[in-house]
Amino acid sequence: MKDILRHLREHLNDLSKRQKQIAVYILEHYEKAAYLTATQLAKEVGTSESTVVRFAAELGFDGYQKLQKHLQEVARTQLTSLQRMELASERIKEEDVLSSVLKSDAAKIYRTLEQIDRSQFDGAVKSLISAKHIYITGVRSAAALASFTGFYFNLLFDNVRLINTTGADDIFEQLLRVGEGDAVLGMSFPRYSKNTIKALEYARKQGAKIIGITDNLQSPIVPLSDYCLTASSDTDSFVDSLVAPLSVINALIHSVGMKKKQEAKKTFEVLETIWDEYEVYEKE
């Protein structure tokens, strides 16, 4: 179900009394309901757990957990930063923030490892290696990922361009010459940037290969991508957790580097000489 909140609003009067109570609670508190178990939701509404489970089935979900996961997707893409901050304060105890956040990030990496499509990853690597030019775009919090990728890709390729922009008009100027034979690496996570989506739409129309890095297969980045790498970024706070996406990017850089091993070796030999001569790094 693409838009469960709209569905509930439109069919509210078609539900039984108990189901209507559950629906109203979800409509008014979906950001909280998304993280409640069936038992907890039943308690909040004042009904039984079995009624909540049947409610999920009536909506077409294969079990309450599927409904819960769908609500979490809605929450992640629609919550404002303030709402996310309030939600985080309820879910994470202040005295245990360090442990909670690190454990959550570790779980995201393991979940990404289990779910990522290896064939999509291999296709992305091949497209990057064979590309005439590589464009990298990511804005807002994803800008850090784009910058990290650009730094290392510039050591491995001589045809990389990092799209530095936060405005829609700048994007098209920097992508002016993109075309067939080029690859565009676009990154976006909830809340998805319209500027990144527009950039990928334009590049795709010009015939470039699109490689997307995003959080799930419902992301607007997916239909625009020839190859799409998904990495878990479930966010329970106003801070975007990009640990898993960064790990995927790390793997991408390593894989490309291994394919270009001889070229990379020569590059780093030259760089080491330059770094020593100009004392770029501190030495004991």
PDB file of C-alpha atoms in Angstrom:
ATOM      1  CA  MET A   1       0.000   0.000   0.000  1.00  0.00           C
ATOM      2  CA  LYS A   2       1.646   3.193  -1.190  1.00  0.00           C
ATOM      3  CA  ASP A   3      -0.115   5.731   1.060  1.00  0.00           C
ATOM      4  CA  ILE A   4      -1.624   4.102   4.128  1.00  0.00           C
ATOM      5  CA  LEU A   5      -2.544   7.398   5.806  1.00  0.00           C
ATOM      6  CA  ARG A   6      -4.587   8.539   2.832  1.00  0.00           C
ATOM      7  CA  HIS A   7      -6.225   5.098   2.626  1.00  0.00           C
ATOM      8  CA  LEU A   8      -7.220   5.254   6.296  1.00  0.00           C
ATOM      9  CA  ARG A   9      -8.660   8.757   5.928  1.00  0.00           C
ATOM     10  CA  GLU A  10     -10.679   7.797   2.854  1.00  0.00           C
ATOM     11  CA  HIS A  11     -12.058   4.537   4.315  1.00  0.00           C
ATOM     12  CA  LEU A  12     -12.419   5.535   7.953  1.00  0.00           C
ATOM     13  CA  ASN A  13     -16.205   5.237   7.936  1.00  0.00           C
ATOM     14  CA  ASP A  14     -16.042   1.764   6.394  1.00  0.00           C
ATOM     15  CA  LEU A  15     -14.264   0.322   9.431  1.00  0.00           C
ATOM     16  CA  SER A  16     -15.787  -1.330  12.485  1.00  0.00           C
ATOM     17  CA  LYS A  17     -15.866   0.589  15.759  1.00  0.00           C
ATOM     18  CA  ARG A  18     -12.690  -1.049  17.133  1.00  0.00           C
ATOM     19  CA  GLN A  19     -10.833  -0.788  13.844  1.00  0.00           C
ATOM     20  CA  LYS A  20     -11.839   2.851  13.537  1.00  0.00           C
ATOM     21  CA  GLN A  21     -10.281   3.537  16.958  1.00  0.00           C
ATOM     22  CA  ILE A  22      -7.008   2.012  15.779  1.00  0.00           C
ATOM     23  CA  ALA A  23      -7.120   3.942  12.498  1.00  0.00           C
ATOM     24  CA  VAL A  24      -7.773   7.256  14.253  1.00  0.00           C
ATOM     25  CA  TYR A  25      -4.873   6.654  16.632  1.00  0.00           C
ATOM     26  CA  ILE A  26      -2.529   5.892  13.720  1.00  0.00           C
ATOM     27  CA  LEU A  27      -3.665   8.971  11.794  1.00  0.00           C
ATOM     28  CA  GLU A  28      -3.083  11.209  14.810  1.00  0.00           C
ATOM     29  CA  HIS A  29       0.098   9.545  16.114  1.00  0.00           C
ATOM     30  CA  TYR A  30       1.625   7.613  13.199  1.00  0.00           C
ATOM     31  CA  GLU A  31       5.156   8.665  14.188  1.00  0.00           C
ATOM     32  CA  LYS A  32       4.647   6.950  17.562  1.00  0.00           C
ATOM     33  CA  ALA A  33       2.506   4.048  16.324  1.00  0.00           C
ATOM     34  CA  ALA A  34       5.278   3.076  13.909  1.00  0.00           C
ATOM     35  CA  TYR A  35       7.442   1.925  16.804  1.00  0.00           C
ATOM     36  CA  LEU A  36       4.787   0.259  18.977  1.00  0.00           C
ATOM     37  CA  THR A  37       4.329  -3.507  19.130  1.00  0.00           C
ATOM     38  CA  ALA A  38       0.855  -4.923  18.534  1.00  0.00           C
ATOM     39  CA  THR A  39       0.454  -5.310  22.300  1.00  0.00           C
ATOM     40  CA  GLN A  40       1.534  -1.726  22.980  1.00  0.00           C
ATOM     41  CA  LEU A  41      -0.719  -0.316  20.260  1.00  0.00           C
ATOM     42  CA  ALA A  42      -3.675  -2.302  21.613  1.00  0.00           C
ATOM     43  CA  LYS A  43      -3.020  -0.857  25.077  1.00  0.00           C
ATOM     44  CA  GLU A  44      -2.823   2.709  23.740  1.00  0.00           C
ATOM     45  CA  VAL A  45      -6.123   2.316  21.879  1.00  0.00           C
ATOM     46  CA  GLY A  46      -7.902   0.292  24.555  1.00  0.00           C
ATOM     47  CA  THR A  47      -8.509  -2.866  22.555  1.00  0.00           C
ATOM     48  CA  SER A  48      -7.048  -6.371  22.231  1.00  0.00           C
ATOM     49  CA  GLU A  49      -3.860  -7.455  20.500  1.00  0.00           C
ATOM     50  CA  SER A  50      -5.841  -9.834  18.274  1.00  0.00           C
ATOM     51  CA  THR A  51      -7.963  -6.894  17.057  1.00  0.00           C
ATOM     52  CA  VAL A  52      -4.813  -5.004  16.088  1.00  0.00           C
ATOM     53  CA  VAL A  53      -3.485  -8.036  14.211  1.00  0.00           C
ATOM     54  CA  ARG A  54      -6.802  -8.468  12.368  1.00  0.00           C
ATOM     55  CA  PHE A  55      -6.769  -4.756  11.548  1.00  0.00           C
ATOM     56  CA  ALA A  56      -3.386  -5.159   9.818  1.00  0.00           C
ATOM     57  CA  ALA A  57      -4.732  -8.134   7.862  1.00  0.00           C
ATOM     58  CA  GLU A  58      -7.815  -6.166   6.795  1.00  0.00           C
ATOM     59  CA  LEU A  59      -5.513  -3.544   5.308  1.00  0.00           C
ATOM     60  CA  GLY A  60      -3.792  -6.240   3.246  1.00  0.00           C
ATOM     61  CA  PHE A  61      -0.633  -6.675   5.308  1.00  0.00           C
ATOM     62  CA  ASP A  62       0.823 -10.109   5.968  1.00  0.00           C
ATOM     63  CA  GLY A  63       1.004  -9.679   9.731  1.00  0.00           C
ATOM     64  CA  TYR A  64       1.272  -6.709  12.067  1.00  0.00           C
ATOM     65  CA  GLN A  65       5.054  -6.411  11.602  1.00  0.00           C
ATOM     66  CA  LYS A  66       4.552  -5.605   7.910  1.00  0.00           C
ATOM     67  CA  LEU A  67       2.139  -2.827   8.856  1.00  0.00           C
ATOM     68  CA  GLN A  68       4.607  -1.556  11.447  1.00  0.00           C
ATOM     69  CA  LYS A  69       7.451  -1.529   8.908  1.00  0.00           C
ATOM     70  CA  HIS A  70       5.282   0.399   6.443  1.00  0.00           C
ATOM     71  CA  LEU A  71       4.454   2.997   9.100  1.00  0.00           C
ATOM     72  CA  GLN A  72       8.153   3.352   9.877  1.00  0.00           C
ATOM     73  CA  GLU A  73       8.811   4.114   6.215  1.00  0.00           C
ATOM     74  CA  VAL A  74       6.111   6.783   6.329  1.00  0.00           C
ATOM     75  CA  ALA A  75       7.557   8.247   9.523  1.00  0.00           C
ATOM     76  CA  ARG A  76      11.088   8.401   8.155  1.00  0.00           C
ATOM     77  CA  THR A  77      10.101  10.229   4.973  1.00  0.00           C
ATOM     78  CA  GLN A  78       7.536  12.645   6.438  1.00  0.00           C
ATOM     79  CA  LEU A  79       8.671  13.533   9.952  1.00  0.00           C
ATOM     80  CA  THR A  80      10.182  16.970  10.467  1.00  0.00           C
ATOM     81  CA  SER A  81      13.485  17.301  12.313  1.00  0.00           C
ATOM     82  CA  LEU A  82      11.615  18.531  15.400  1.00  0.00           C
ATOM     83  CA  GLN A  83       9.299  15.504  15.391  1.00  0.00           C
ATOM     84  CA  ARG A  84      12.267  13.185  14.980  1.00  0.00           C
ATOM     85  CA  MET A  85      14.042  14.838  17.905  1.00  0.00           C
ATOM     86  CA  GLU A  86      10.967  14.391  20.113  1.00  0.00           C
ATOM     87  CA  LEU A  87      10.650  10.766  19.044  1.00  0.00           C
ATOM     88  CA  ALA A  88      14.313  10.118  19.825  1.00  0.00           C
ATOM     89  CA  SER A  89      13.958  11.572  23.314  1.00  0.00           C
ATOM     90  CA  GLU A  90      11.170   9.075  24.021  1.00  0.00           C
ATOM     91  CA  ARG A  91      13.004   6.047  22.645  1.00  0.00           C
ATOM     92  CA  ILE A  92      16.605   6.645  23.787  1.00  0.00           C
ATOM     93  CA  LYS A  93      17.410   7.141  27.443  1.00  0.00           C
ATOM     94  CA  GLU A  94      19.735  10.088  27.962  1.00  0.00           C
ATOM     95  CA  GLU A  95      22.129   8.123  30.180  1.00  0.00           C
ATOM     96  CA  ASP A  96      22.573   5.413  27.529  1.00  0.00           C
ATOM     97  CA  VAL A  97      22.789   7.395  24.284  1.00  0.00           C
ATOM     98  CA  LEU A  98      26.275   6.166  23.360  1.00  0.00           C
ATOM     99  CA  SER A  99      25.386   2.493  23.698  1.00  0.00           C
ATOM    100  CA  SER A 100      21.993   2.873  22.004  1.00  0.00           C
ATOM    101  CA  VAL A 101      23.306   4.749  18.971  1.00  0.00           C
ATOM    102  CA  LEU A 102      26.358   2.531  18.393  1.00  0.00           C
ATOM    103  CA  LYS A 103      24.316  -0.666  18.686  1.00  0.00           C
ATOM    104  CA  SER A 104      21.704   0.742  16.321  1.00  0.00           C
ATOM    105  CA  ASP A 105      24.359   1.717  13.761  1.00  0.00           C
ATOM    106  CA  ALA A 106      26.001  -1.718  13.968  1.00  0.00           C
ATOM    107  CA  ALA A 107      22.620  -3.360  13.336  1.00  0.00           C
ATOM    108  CA  LYS A 108      22.133  -1.197  10.228  1.00  0.00           C
ATOM    109  CA  ILE A 109      25.430  -2.411   8.749  1.00  0.00           C
ATOM    110  CA  TYR A 110      24.540  -6.069   9.340  1.00  0.00           C
ATOM    111  CA  ARG A 111      21.063  -5.542   7.884  1.00  0.00           C
ATOM    112  CA  THR A 112      22.570  -3.875   4.818  1.00  0.00           C
ATOM    113  CA  LEU A 113      24.994  -6.778   4.314  1.00  0.00           C
ATOM    114  CA  GLU A 114      22.104  -9.242   4.349  1.00  0.00           C
ATOM    115  CA  GLN A 115      19.880  -7.285   1.976  1.00  0.00           C
ATOM    116  CA  ILE A 116      22.136  -5.602  -0.592  1.00  0.00           C
ATOM    117  CA  ASP A 117      21.944  -6.926  -4.154  1.00  0.00           C
ATOM    118  CA  ARG A 118      25.439  -8.152  -5.145  1.00  0.00           C
ATOM    119  CA  SER A 119      24.647  -8.080  -8.880  1.00  0.00           C
ATOM    120  CA  GLN A 120      23.653  -4.408  -8.594  1.00  0.00           C
ATOM    121  CA  PHE A 121      26.930  -3.709  -6.778  1.00  0.00           C
ATOM    122  CA  ASP A 122      28.984  -5.471  -9.478  1.00  0.00           C
ATOM    123  CA  GLY A 123      27.107  -3.606 -12.215  1.00  0.00           C
ATOM    124  CA  ALA A 124      27.792  -0.283 -10.502  1.00  0.00           C
ATOM    125  CA  VAL A 125      31.528  -1.049 -10.320  1.00  0.00           C
ATOM    126  CA  LYS A 126      31.694  -1.956 -14.026  1.00  0.00           C
ATOM    127  CA  SER A 127      29.799   1.191 -15.019  1.00  0.00           C
ATOM    128  CA  LEU A 128      32.148   3.407 -13.030  1.00  0.00           C
ATOM    129  CA  ILE A 129      35.297   1.826 -14.444  1.00  0.00           C
ATOM    130  CA  SER A 130      34.105   2.091 -18.047  1.00  0.00           C
ATOM    131  CA  ALA A 131      32.638   5.608 -17.744  1.00  0.00           C
ATOM    132  CA  LYS A 132      34.006   8.480 -19.833  1.00  0.00           C
ATOM    133  CA  HIS A 133      33.197  10.884 -17.017  1.00  0.00           C
ATOM    134  CA  ILE A 134      31.927  10.313 -13.474  1.00  0.00           C
ATOM    135  CA  TYR A 135      29.605  12.814 -11.807  1.00  0.00           C
ATOM    136  CA  ILE A 136      28.860  12.568  -8.088  1.00  0.00           C
ATOM    137  CA  THR A 137      25.911  14.297  -6.467  1.00  0.00           C
ATOM    138  CA  GLY A 138      24.472  14.345  -2.967  1.00  0.00           C
ATOM    139  CA  VAL A 139      23.100  17.296  -1.029  1.00  0.00           C
ATOM    140  CA  ARG A 140      22.327  18.207   2.566  1.00  0.00           C
ATOM    141  CA  SER A 141      23.474  15.362   4.866  1.00  0.00           C
ATOM    142  CA  ALA A 142      24.341  13.208   1.830  1.00  0.00           C
ATOM    143  CA  ALA A 143      26.820  15.895   0.732  1.00  0.00           C
ATOM    144  CA  ALA A 144      29.322  14.436   3.205  1.00  0.00           C
ATOM    145  CA  LEU A 145      29.031  11.047   1.495  1.00  0.00           C
ATOM    146  CA  ALA A 146      29.424  12.618  -1.953  1.00  0.00           C
ATOM    147  CA  SER A 147      32.501  14.550  -0.824  1.00  0.00           C
ATOM    148  CA  PHE A 148      34.085  11.432   0.702  1.00  0.00           C
ATOM    149  CA  THR A 149      33.460   9.467  -2.504  1.00  0.00           C
ATOM    150  CA  GLY A 150      34.792  12.311  -4.658  1.00  0.00           C
ATOM    151  CA  PHE A 151      38.008  12.551  -2.635  1.00  0.00           C
ATOM    152  CA  TYR A 152      38.946   8.917  -3.224  1.00  0.00           C
ATOM    153  CA  PHE A 153      37.589   8.679  -6.763  1.00  0.00           C
ATOM    154  CA  ASN A 154      39.803  11.602  -7.724  1.00  0.00           C
ATOM    155  CA  LEU A 155      42.781   9.486  -6.666  1.00  0.00           C
ATOM    156  CA  LEU A 156      41.616   6.591  -8.840  1.00  0.00           C
ATOM    157  CA  PHE A 157      40.205   8.422 -11.881  1.00  0.00           C
ATOM    158  CA  ASP A 158      41.066  11.577 -13.840  1.00  0.00           C
ATOM    159  CA  ASN A 159      37.497  12.121 -15.015  1.00  0.00           C
ATOM    160  CA  VAL A 160      35.575  12.824 -11.799  1.00  0.00           C
ATOM    161  CA  ARG A 161      33.372  15.819 -11.084  1.00  0.00           C
ATOM    162  CA  LEU A 162      31.741  16.459  -7.724  1.00  0.00           C
ATOM    163  CA  ILE A 163      28.521  18.452  -8.101  1.00  0.00           C
ATOM    164  CA  ASN A 164      28.770  21.126  -5.429  1.00  0.00           C
ATOM    165  CA  THR A 165      25.369  22.720  -5.115  1.00  0.00           C
ATOM    166  CA  THR A 166      22.338  23.257  -2.936  1.00  0.00           C
ATOM    167  CA  GLY A 167      20.324  25.046  -5.598  1.00  0.00           C
ATOM    168  CA  ALA A 168      18.388  23.448  -8.449  1.00  0.00           C
ATOM    169  CA  ASP A 169      19.651  25.890 -11.086  1.00  0.00           C
ATOM    170  CA  ASP A 170      23.355  25.130 -10.425  1.00  0.00           C
ATOM    171  CA  ILE A 171      22.820  21.426 -10.985  1.00  0.00           C
ATOM    172  CA  PHE A 172      21.987  21.700 -14.672  1.00  0.00           C
ATOM    173  CA  GLU A 173      24.941  23.984 -15.342  1.00  0.00           C
ATOM    174  CA  GLN A 174      27.316  21.468 -13.778  1.00  0.00           C
ATOM    175  CA  LEU A 175      25.675  18.570 -15.630  1.00  0.00           C
ATOM    176  CA  LEU A 176      25.515  20.468 -18.914  1.00  0.00           C
ATOM    177  CA  ARG A 177      27.835  18.104 -20.819  1.00  0.00           C
ATOM    178  CA  VAL A 178      26.704  14.819 -19.282  1.00  0.00           C
ATOM    179  CA  GLY A 179      25.731  12.212 -21.835  1.00  0.00           C
ATOM    180  CA  GLU A 180      26.078   8.679 -23.157  1.00  0.00           C
ATOM    181  CA  GLY A 181      29.092   6.853 -21.795  1.00  0.00           C
ATOM    182  CA  ASP A 182      29.070   8.865 -18.559  1.00  0.00           C
ATOM    183  CA  ALA A 183      28.086   7.625 -15.104  1.00  0.00           C
ATOM    184  CA  VAL A 184      26.269   9.675 -12.470  1.00  0.00           C
ATOM    185  CA  LEU A 185      26.459   8.531  -8.859  1.00  0.00           C
ATOM    186  CA  GLY A 186      23.549   9.994  -6.893  1.00  0.00           C
ATOM    187  CA  MET A 187      22.917   9.650  -3.158  1.00  0.00           C
ATOM    188  CA  SER A 188      19.757  10.519  -1.276  1.00  0.00           C
ATOM    189  CA  PHE A 189      18.108   9.425   1.973  1.00  0.00           C
ATOM    190  CA  PRO A 190      14.960  10.463   3.858  1.00  0.00           C
ATOM    191  CA  ARG A 191      13.907  13.152   3.567  1.00  0.00           C
ATOM    192  CA  TYR A 192      14.763  12.784  -0.131  1.00  0.00           C
ATOM    193  CA  SER A 193      16.223  15.831  -1.862  1.00  0.00           C
ATOM    194  CA  LYS A 194      14.289  17.122  -4.872  1.00  0.00           C
ATOM    195  CA  ASN A 195      17.502  18.606  -6.254  1.00  0.00           C
ATOM    196  CA  THR A 196      19.190  15.190  -6.381  1.00  0.00           C
ATOM    197  CA  ILE A 197      16.131  13.637  -8.005  1.00  0.00           C
ATOM    198  CA  LYS A 198      16.026  16.392 -10.645  1.00  0.00           C
ATOM    199  CA  ALA A 199      19.734  15.934 -11.356  1.00  0.00           C
ATOM    200  CA  LEU A 200      19.327  12.197 -11.913  1.00  0.00           C
ATOM    201  CA  GLU A 201      16.232  12.702 -14.068  1.00  0.00           C
ATOM    202  CA  TYR A 202      18.147  15.101 -16.296  1.00  0.00           C
ATOM    203  CA  ALA A 203      21.257  12.888 -16.526  1.00  0.00           C
ATOM    204  CA  ARG A 204      19.134   9.855 -17.380  1.00  0.00           C
ATOM    205  CA  LYS A 205      17.433  11.748 -20.215  1.00  0.00           C
ATOM    206  CA  GLN A 206      20.872  12.611 -21.582  1.00  0.00           C
ATOM    207  CA  GLY A 207      21.771   8.915 -21.769  1.00  0.00           C
ATOM    208  CA  ALA A 208      24.106   8.617 -18.774  1.00  0.00           C
ATOM    209  CA  LYS A 209      24.222   5.515 -16.587  1.00  0.00           C
ATOM    210  CA  ILE A 210      22.692   6.232 -13.187  1.00  0.00           C
ATOM    211  CA  ILE A 211      24.026   4.618 -10.023  1.00  0.00           C
ATOM    212  CA  GLY A 212      21.867   5.314  -6.993  1.00  0.00           C
ATOM    213  CA  ILE A 213      22.702   4.925  -3.336  1.00  0.00           C
ATOM    214  CA  THR A 214      19.646   5.148  -1.108  1.00  0.00           C
ATOM    215  CA  ASP A 215      17.896   3.490   1.812  1.00  0.00           C
ATOM    216  CA  ASN A 216      15.252   1.165   0.334  1.00  0.00           C
ATOM    217  CA  LEU A 217      13.529   0.017  -2.838  1.00  0.00           C
ATOM    218  CA  GLN A 218      10.626   2.455  -2.331  1.00  0.00           C
ATOM    219  CA  SER A 219      12.998   5.423  -2.643  1.00  0.00           C
ATOM    220  CA  PRO A 220      12.348   7.818  -5.567  1.00  0.00           C
ATOM    221  CA  ILE A 221      15.986   7.241  -6.554  1.00  0.00           C
ATOM    222  CA  VAL A 222      15.326   3.592  -7.490  1.00  0.00           C
ATOM    223  CA  PRO A 223      13.250   4.007 -10.710  1.00  0.00           C
ATOM    224  CA  LEU A 224      15.828   6.489 -12.009  1.00  0.00           C
ATOM    225  CA  SER A 225      18.786   4.150 -11.459  1.00  0.00           C
ATOM    226  CA  ASP A 226      20.370   1.601 -13.767  1.00  0.00           C
ATOM    227  CA  TYR A 227      22.054   0.184 -10.688  1.00  0.00           C
ATOM    228  CA  CYS A 228      20.868   0.941  -7.171  1.00  0.00           C
ATOM    229  CA  LEU A 229      22.622   0.122  -3.905  1.00  0.00           C
ATOM    230  CA  THR A 230      20.427   0.172  -0.813  1.00  0.00           C
ATOM    231  CA  ALA A 231      21.840   0.745   2.657  1.00  0.00           C
ATOM    232  CA  SER A 232      19.844   0.900   5.867  1.00  0.00           C
ATOM    233  CA  SER A 233      19.539   4.382   7.330  1.00  0.00           C
ATOM    234  CA  ASP A 234      16.589   4.018   9.714  1.00  0.00           C
ATOM    235  CA  THR A 235      16.490   7.288  11.573  1.00  0.00           C
ATOM    236  CA  ASP A 236      15.069   7.626  15.058  1.00  0.00           C
ATOM    237  CA  SER A 237      16.488  11.087  15.584  1.00  0.00           C
ATOM    238  CA  PHE A 238      17.013  14.417  13.838  1.00  0.00           C
ATOM    239  CA  VAL A 239      20.495  13.113  12.960  1.00  0.00           C
ATOM    240  CA  ASP A 240      20.677  11.027   9.763  1.00  0.00           C
ATOM    241  CA  SER A 241      22.463   7.754  10.426  1.00  0.00           C
ATOM    242  CA  LEU A 242      24.687   7.267   7.374  1.00  0.00           C
ATOM    243  CA  VAL A 243      27.035   4.627   8.776  1.00  0.00           C
ATOM    244  CA  ALA A 244      25.740   1.812   6.555  1.00  0.00           C
ATOM    245  CA  PRO A 245      25.723   3.932   3.358  1.00  0.00           C
ATOM    246  CA  LEU A 246      29.301   4.972   4.108  1.00  0.00           C
ATOM    247  CA  SER A 247      30.284   1.305   4.458  1.00  0.00           C
ATOM    248  CA  VAL A 248      28.733   0.549   1.062  1.00  0.00           C
ATOM    249  CA  ILE A 249      30.629   3.484  -0.459  1.00  0.00           C
ATOM    250  CA  ASN A 250      33.812   2.187   1.191  1.00  0.00           C
ATOM    251  CA  ALA A 251      33.252  -1.186  -0.461  1.00  0.00           C
ATOM    252  CA  LEU A 252      32.599   0.541  -3.792  1.00  0.00           C
ATOM    253  CA  ILE A 253      35.871   2.479  -3.558  1.00  0.00           C
ATOM    254  CA  HIS A 254      37.823  -0.639  -2.574  1.00  0.00           C
ATOM    255  CA  SER A 255      36.302  -2.678  -5.402  1.00  0.00           C
ATOM    256  CA  VAL A 256      37.055  -0.016  -8.011  1.00  0.00           C
ATOM    257  CA  GLY A 257      40.583   0.355  -6.609  1.00  0.00           C
ATOM    258  CA  MET A 258      41.229  -3.378  -6.927  1.00  0.00           C
ATOM    259  CA  LYS A 259      40.027  -3.356 -10.541  1.00  0.00           C
ATOM    260  CA  LYS A 260      42.406  -0.460 -11.252  1.00  0.00           C
ATOM    261  CA  LYS A 261      45.213  -1.806  -9.096  1.00  0.00           C
ATOM    262  CA  GLN A 262      48.169  -1.052 -11.374  1.00  0.00           C
ATOM    263  CA  GLU A 263      47.007   2.494 -12.162  1.00  0.00           C
ATOM    264  CA  ALA A 264      46.256   3.148  -8.498  1.00  0.00           C
ATOM    265  CA  LYS A 265      49.690   1.866  -7.477  1.00  0.00           C
ATOM    266  CA  LYS A 266      51.465   4.294  -9.824  1.00  0.00           C
ATOM    267  CA  THR A 267      49.283   7.164  -8.626  1.00  0.00           C
ATOM    268  CA  PHE A 268      50.055   6.536  -4.974  1.00  0.00           C
ATOM    269  CA  GLU A 269      53.778   6.172  -5.662  1.00  0.00           C
ATOM    270  CA  VAL A 270      53.759   9.664  -7.170  1.00  0.00           C
ATOM    271  CA  LEU A 271      51.602  11.037  -4.381  1.00  0.00           C
ATOM    272  CA  GLU A 272      53.831   9.629  -1.647  1.00  0.00           C
ATOM    273  CA  THR A 273      56.788  11.416  -3.197  1.00  0.00           C
ATOM    274  CA  ILE A 274      54.850  14.691  -3.358  1.00  0.00           C
ATOM    275  CA  TRP A 275      53.534  14.302   0.197  1.00  0.00           C
ATOM    276  CA  ASP A 276      57.063  13.713   1.506  1.00  0.00           C
ATOM    277  CA  GLU A 277      58.566  16.595  -0.456  1.00  0.00           C
ATOM    278  CA  TYR A 278      55.987  19.105   0.680  1.00  0.00           C
ATOM    279  CA  GLU A 279      55.529  17.624   4.172  1.00  0.00           C
ATOM    280  CA  VAL A 280      51.821  17.106   3.756  1.00  0.00           C
ATOM    281  CA  TYR A 281      51.639  14.673   6.670  1.00  0.00           C
ATOM    282  CA  GLU A 282      53.235  14.883  10.086  1.00  0.00           C
ATOM    283  CA  LYS A 283      56.116  12.461  10.595  1.00  0.00           C
ATOM    284  CA  GLU A 284      57.671  11.343  13.839  1.00  0.00           C
TER     285      GLU A 284
END
